[in-house]
Amino acid sequence: MTESQERWERRTDTPLAVASLLFLTGYAVRVLAPGLSDTWRLLCTAVILASWAFFAVDYAVQLRLSGQGLRFLRSHWLDTLVLLLPLLRPLRIVRRYEAVRRRRARPRLSLYARVIVYAGLTVGLLGFTAALTVYHVEHGAPGASIRTFGDAVWWTCATLATVGYGDVTPVTGLGRLTAVGVMACGLGLLGAATGSFSSWLIQTFAWEDEKRPPES
Amino acid sequence: MTESQERWERRTDTPLAVASLLFLTGYAVRVLAPGLSDTWRLLCTAVILASWAFFAVDYAVQLRLSGQGLRFLRSHWLDTLVLLLPLLRPLRIVRRYEAVRRRRARPRLSLYARVIVYAGLTVGLLGFTAALTVYHVEHGAPGASIRTFGDAVWWTCATLATVGYGDVTPVTGLGRLTAVGVMACGLGLLGAATGSFSSWLIQTFAWEDEKRPPES
Amino acid sequence: MTESQERWERRTDTPLAVASLLFLTGYAVRVLAPGLSDTWRLLCTAVILASWAFFAVDYAVQLRLSGQGLRFLRSHWLDTLVLLLPLLRPLRIVRRYEAVRRRRARPRLSLYARVIVYAGLTVGLLGFTAALTVYHVEHGAPGASIRTFGDAVWWTCATLATVGYGDVTPVTGLGRLTAVGVMACGLGLLGAATGSFSSWLIQTFAWEDEKRPPES
Amino acid sequence: MTESQERWERRTDTPLAVASLLFLTGYAVRVLAPGLSDTWRLLCTAVILASWAFFAVDYAVQLRLSGQGLRFLRSHWLDTLVLLLPLLRPLRIVRRYEAVRRRRARPRLSLYARVIVYAGLTVGLLGFTAALTVYHVEHGAPGASIRTFGDAVWWTCATLATVGYGDVTPVTGLGRLTAVGVMACGLGLLGAATGSFSSWLIQTFAWEDEKRPPES
């Protein structure tokens, strides 16, 4: 990474985080408050568009500074994806959380604590975003079972835990596409929960073996 | 931990365990026996209130003895949570079980046995409490599918195993909130089952490798 | 274990395995072939009762030979359980499979292969038994959704994989009790699948680390 | 493996991969485009039959070259299974992917990346094939809930993630048999996700322990 790239990243870090939260907030307000006055609705749209424009400018500058041309699209495929799905943008805040902790000289969390905090923040943000999207797409569809935002949150929780009652399910194509993403996230969550417990057990065993005096 | 704190904990340990069981019993009787005479109903309410008052006194004394002020709320967030949700209180009995075993000089269980016993006790207590709460909240709600306590237990089992048939599901907000807690508990249970098996396999491998005479 | 106990076990091992298969077969025929002639039905009942009587005799002899009295009920709780639920008896065949392999001087399977073979045999036998029981209990119940044996097998598979569609579900108390057992078995199966893969990955890593020449 | 066997495998490797893709494509076109003109339908059938004939010839030659006679059926049970279920054939492409990477002198992927790429390719191919089969078998059945290919894909995703909503489920015997295969695949996917995360955690721990300077 060249020096100019680093300088750009350092400078845009906080504004981007703020913009991604504004984007999510604007989208949430538009979706959840249908009876909004025209002024407020326009404001929300403006915030959404401005945030997204900021993301696009950031992407363009990074593309330019990298000097990689079209190869940048593949080497930074995650950034490309997030540009197209800006609702996933707030996930970068998870990374910022750690940076802030380090700057304040707080002791770094242990690996387990970090896995739990990361998984918790990621699942919380992704879950909220997924519930918003599914509610937005579904609640007006004919034959929909997800009619209120509460239904959407309930459905998201049941999917993330891979329980899947099926009392409310998405029926539109876009809603089901989002659902597949939520399922993949749920599999990851299961993997994190299981993997953490498993490695904790193995660690504890190794520690008990060392502590014990040799038998012979 | 100061000396006075330790003395307080040692003295209140058994009474608190008894009180938490009384609380659960009182709640269970009130919920499961609707045709109770007024005398019994009053008695149950008295037991519930008295137990909770005892928890509140214990919390206040600990808050005072710690000398931490408001920081105590965060450093003892689990105790704070349990004060607000006293139905979770009986989980402390899991800890007492181990203490009693140690006092009677019973050989300490192996790590696997402890994980299984802990997971079993925790899941049993949490499952019973969750089934009670969900039954309490749901069985009178309009359009409810959980109508008997048997339904609630059946739903709890299907959720804990992350199977989630969806033949009976909570429909009220409070019931669904409880359900999310049960799902989280189910994820943990899956993690414990998987992690235990995984580390057992790895242990067995390591043991077989050591047992075998070196090949060269 | 005393010498007389060992001799008894060695002698009854094969007859008990045969009897447990006869028990399962007799039960399966009775449940799955409702239009049986009276002669055949009587024969099945006779086979079931004779097998169970054999199990009871074996249990009584072992209880006697052990000289433990009532403590035997707890120290051999698995045998006690199997006496009361003789449908679980064929699971002992899994143990016999290994014994037969050893006697024929076949090379012992690797740990992974054994885990897979054991899990496969156990799940197959338990699944068949559970499907039989659930079909037996449910197919005549009012409002039942499990009406054919195919439905019962389909339900068992969906439960063992913790998928749980909920298109067919048990509605009677006994059926749901069996279901809880199947769920527990499904959790164990998940644990075995995940644990095996996890420890295989870790083994492969360790092996690749050793194989690689030291870098410095 | 004799020299003639190796030569045969080397020569038929690419044609077999092409044939297996042609088979899948031909089947997909036949199933998904019902309003096809007779010419195209005939062409598809021809492609399917020719590919399968090629598989049969390959199997016969391998059986002959091995000189094992009927024992070949058991020692190559996977090849025997794939001959009977040629839709599973494209899975061999997963193996070819690695071979191609190696030939082009691309650096071998790390174990985690390989597990993820393999699991992804396998799940993608199996999922597509399963969705095709289930749609083919179900969409005309009386009382079917899987009516469009979109429904079949949605059902496959929900099953692979072991979520299992149950809003659409197979009702025919063949559809349910396929479903059991998808469930087994889902269990394996869960195992891969969990196992990878678990071993990654353990690796990271070991690495952090080594990096840290000894405390005494």
PDB file of C-alpha atoms in Angstrom, chain A residues 158 161-165 190, chain B residues 123 127 152-165 179 181-191 193-194, chain C residues 155 157-165 176 178-191, chain D residues 161-164 187 190:
ATOM      1  CA  ALA A 158     -35.350 -18.030  13.896  1.00  0.00           C
ATOM      2  CA  ALA A 161     -30.335 -19.836  14.949  1.00  0.00           C
ATOM      3  CA  THR A 162     -31.086 -22.302  12.071  1.00  0.00           C
ATOM      4  CA  VAL A 163     -34.331 -23.136  13.897  1.00  0.00           C
ATOM      5  CA  GLY A 164     -36.631 -22.068  11.055  1.00  0.00           C
ATOM      6  CA  TYR A 165     -40.187 -22.491  12.347  1.00  0.00           C
ATOM      7  CA  LEU A 190     -23.144 -21.784  14.549  1.00  0.00           C
TER       8      LEU A 190
ATOM      9  CA  VAL B 123     -30.643 -26.816  29.753  1.00  0.00           C
ATOM     10  CA  GLY B 127     -35.996 -25.210  29.379  1.00  0.00           C
ATOM     11  CA  ALA B 152     -44.976 -25.366  25.592  1.00  0.00           C
ATOM     12  CA  VAL B 153     -42.590 -28.156  26.644  1.00  0.00           C
ATOM     13  CA  TRP B 154     -42.755 -29.725  23.186  1.00  0.00           C
ATOM     14  CA  TRP B 155     -42.036 -26.347  21.571  1.00  0.00           C
ATOM     15  CA  THR B 156     -39.107 -25.758  23.940  1.00  0.00           C
ATOM     16  CA  CYS B 157     -37.528 -29.124  23.100  1.00  0.00           C
ATOM     17  CA  ALA B 158     -37.887 -28.557  19.343  1.00  0.00           C
ATOM     18  CA  THR B 159     -36.307 -25.110  19.714  1.00  0.00           C
ATOM     19  CA  LEU B 160     -33.431 -26.204  21.949  1.00  0.00           C
ATOM     20  CA  ALA B 161     -32.477 -28.880  19.418  1.00  0.00           C
ATOM     21  CA  THR B 162     -32.695 -26.170  16.681  1.00  0.00           C
ATOM     22  CA  VAL B 163     -35.179 -28.455  14.906  1.00  0.00           C
ATOM     23  CA  GLY B 164     -38.057 -25.961  14.943  1.00  0.00           C
ATOM     24  CA  TYR B 165     -41.040 -27.759  13.412  1.00  0.00           C
ATOM     25  CA  ALA B 179     -38.042 -17.763  22.279  1.00  0.00           C
ATOM     26  CA  GLY B 181     -33.379 -16.594  24.525  1.00  0.00           C
ATOM     27  CA  VAL B 182     -34.204 -20.288  24.089  1.00  0.00           C
ATOM     28  CA  MET B 183     -32.666 -20.244  20.603  1.00  0.00           C
ATOM     29  CA  ALA B 184     -29.457 -18.706  21.926  1.00  0.00           C
ATOM     30  CA  CYS B 185     -29.414 -21.426  24.573  1.00  0.00           C
ATOM     31  CA  GLY B 186     -29.950 -24.041  21.839  1.00  0.00           C
ATOM     32  CA  LEU B 187     -26.993 -22.693  19.874  1.00  0.00           C
ATOM     33  CA  GLY B 188     -24.893 -22.975  23.023  1.00  0.00           C
ATOM     34  CA  LEU B 189     -26.105 -26.537  23.584  1.00  0.00           C
ATOM     35  CA  LEU B 190     -25.158 -27.462  20.017  1.00  0.00           C
ATOM     36  CA  GLY B 191     -21.774 -25.856  20.614  1.00  0.00           C
ATOM     37  CA  ALA B 193     -22.303 -31.171  22.178  1.00  0.00           C
ATOM     38  CA  THR B 194     -20.152 -30.609  19.123  1.00  0.00           C
TER      39      THR B 194
ATOM     40  CA  TRP C 155     -40.206 -37.190   9.701  1.00  0.00           C
ATOM     41  CA  CYS C 157     -34.853 -38.090   8.739  1.00  0.00           C
ATOM     42  CA  ALA C 158     -35.871 -34.426   8.912  1.00  0.00           C
ATOM     43  CA  THR C 159     -35.566 -34.530  12.716  1.00  0.00           C
ATOM     44  CA  LEU C 160     -32.212 -36.340  12.817  1.00  0.00           C
ATOM     45  CA  ALA C 161     -30.718 -33.731  10.476  1.00  0.00           C
ATOM     46  CA  THR C 162     -32.222 -31.008  12.780  1.00  0.00           C
ATOM     47  CA  VAL C 163     -33.971 -29.643   9.691  1.00  0.00           C
ATOM     48  CA  GLY C 164     -37.512 -30.084  11.033  1.00  0.00           C
ATOM     49  CA  TYR C 165     -39.850 -29.006   8.232  1.00  0.00           C
ATOM     50  CA  ARG C 176     -43.557 -36.375  21.163  1.00  0.00           C
ATOM     51  CA  THR C 178     -40.020 -40.364  21.221  1.00  0.00           C
ATOM     52  CA  ALA C 179     -39.388 -37.239  19.162  1.00  0.00           C
ATOM     53  CA  VAL C 180     -37.371 -35.674  21.969  1.00  0.00           C
ATOM     54  CA  GLY C 181     -35.170 -38.775  21.981  1.00  0.00           C
ATOM     55  CA  VAL C 182     -34.709 -38.504  18.218  1.00  0.00           C
ATOM     56  CA  MET C 183     -33.747 -34.826  18.582  1.00  0.00           C
ATOM     57  CA  ALA C 184     -31.128 -35.670  21.202  1.00  0.00           C
ATOM     58  CA  CYS C 185     -29.799 -38.304  18.820  1.00  0.00           C
ATOM     59  CA  GLY C 186     -29.753 -35.714  16.027  1.00  0.00           C
ATOM     60  CA  LEU C 187     -27.731 -33.316  18.195  1.00  0.00           C
ATOM     61  CA  GLY C 188     -25.267 -36.129  18.826  1.00  0.00           C
ATOM     62  CA  LEU C 189     -25.076 -36.901  15.101  1.00  0.00           C
ATOM     63  CA  LEU C 190     -24.333 -33.247  14.353  1.00  0.00           C
ATOM     64  CA  GLY C 191     -21.676 -33.333  17.043  1.00  0.00           C
TER      65      GLY C 191
ATOM     66  CA  ALA D 161     -28.581 -24.686   6.010  1.00  0.00           C
ATOM     67  CA  THR D 162     -30.630 -27.147   8.178  1.00  0.00           C
ATOM     68  CA  VAL D 163     -33.133 -24.327   8.689  1.00  0.00           C
ATOM     69  CA  GLY D 164     -36.094 -26.183   7.142  1.00  0.00           C
ATOM     70  CA  LEU D 187     -24.939 -31.873   7.898  1.00  0.00           C
ATOM     71  CA  LEU D 190     -22.320 -27.596   8.889  1.00  0.00           C
TER      72      LEU D 190
END
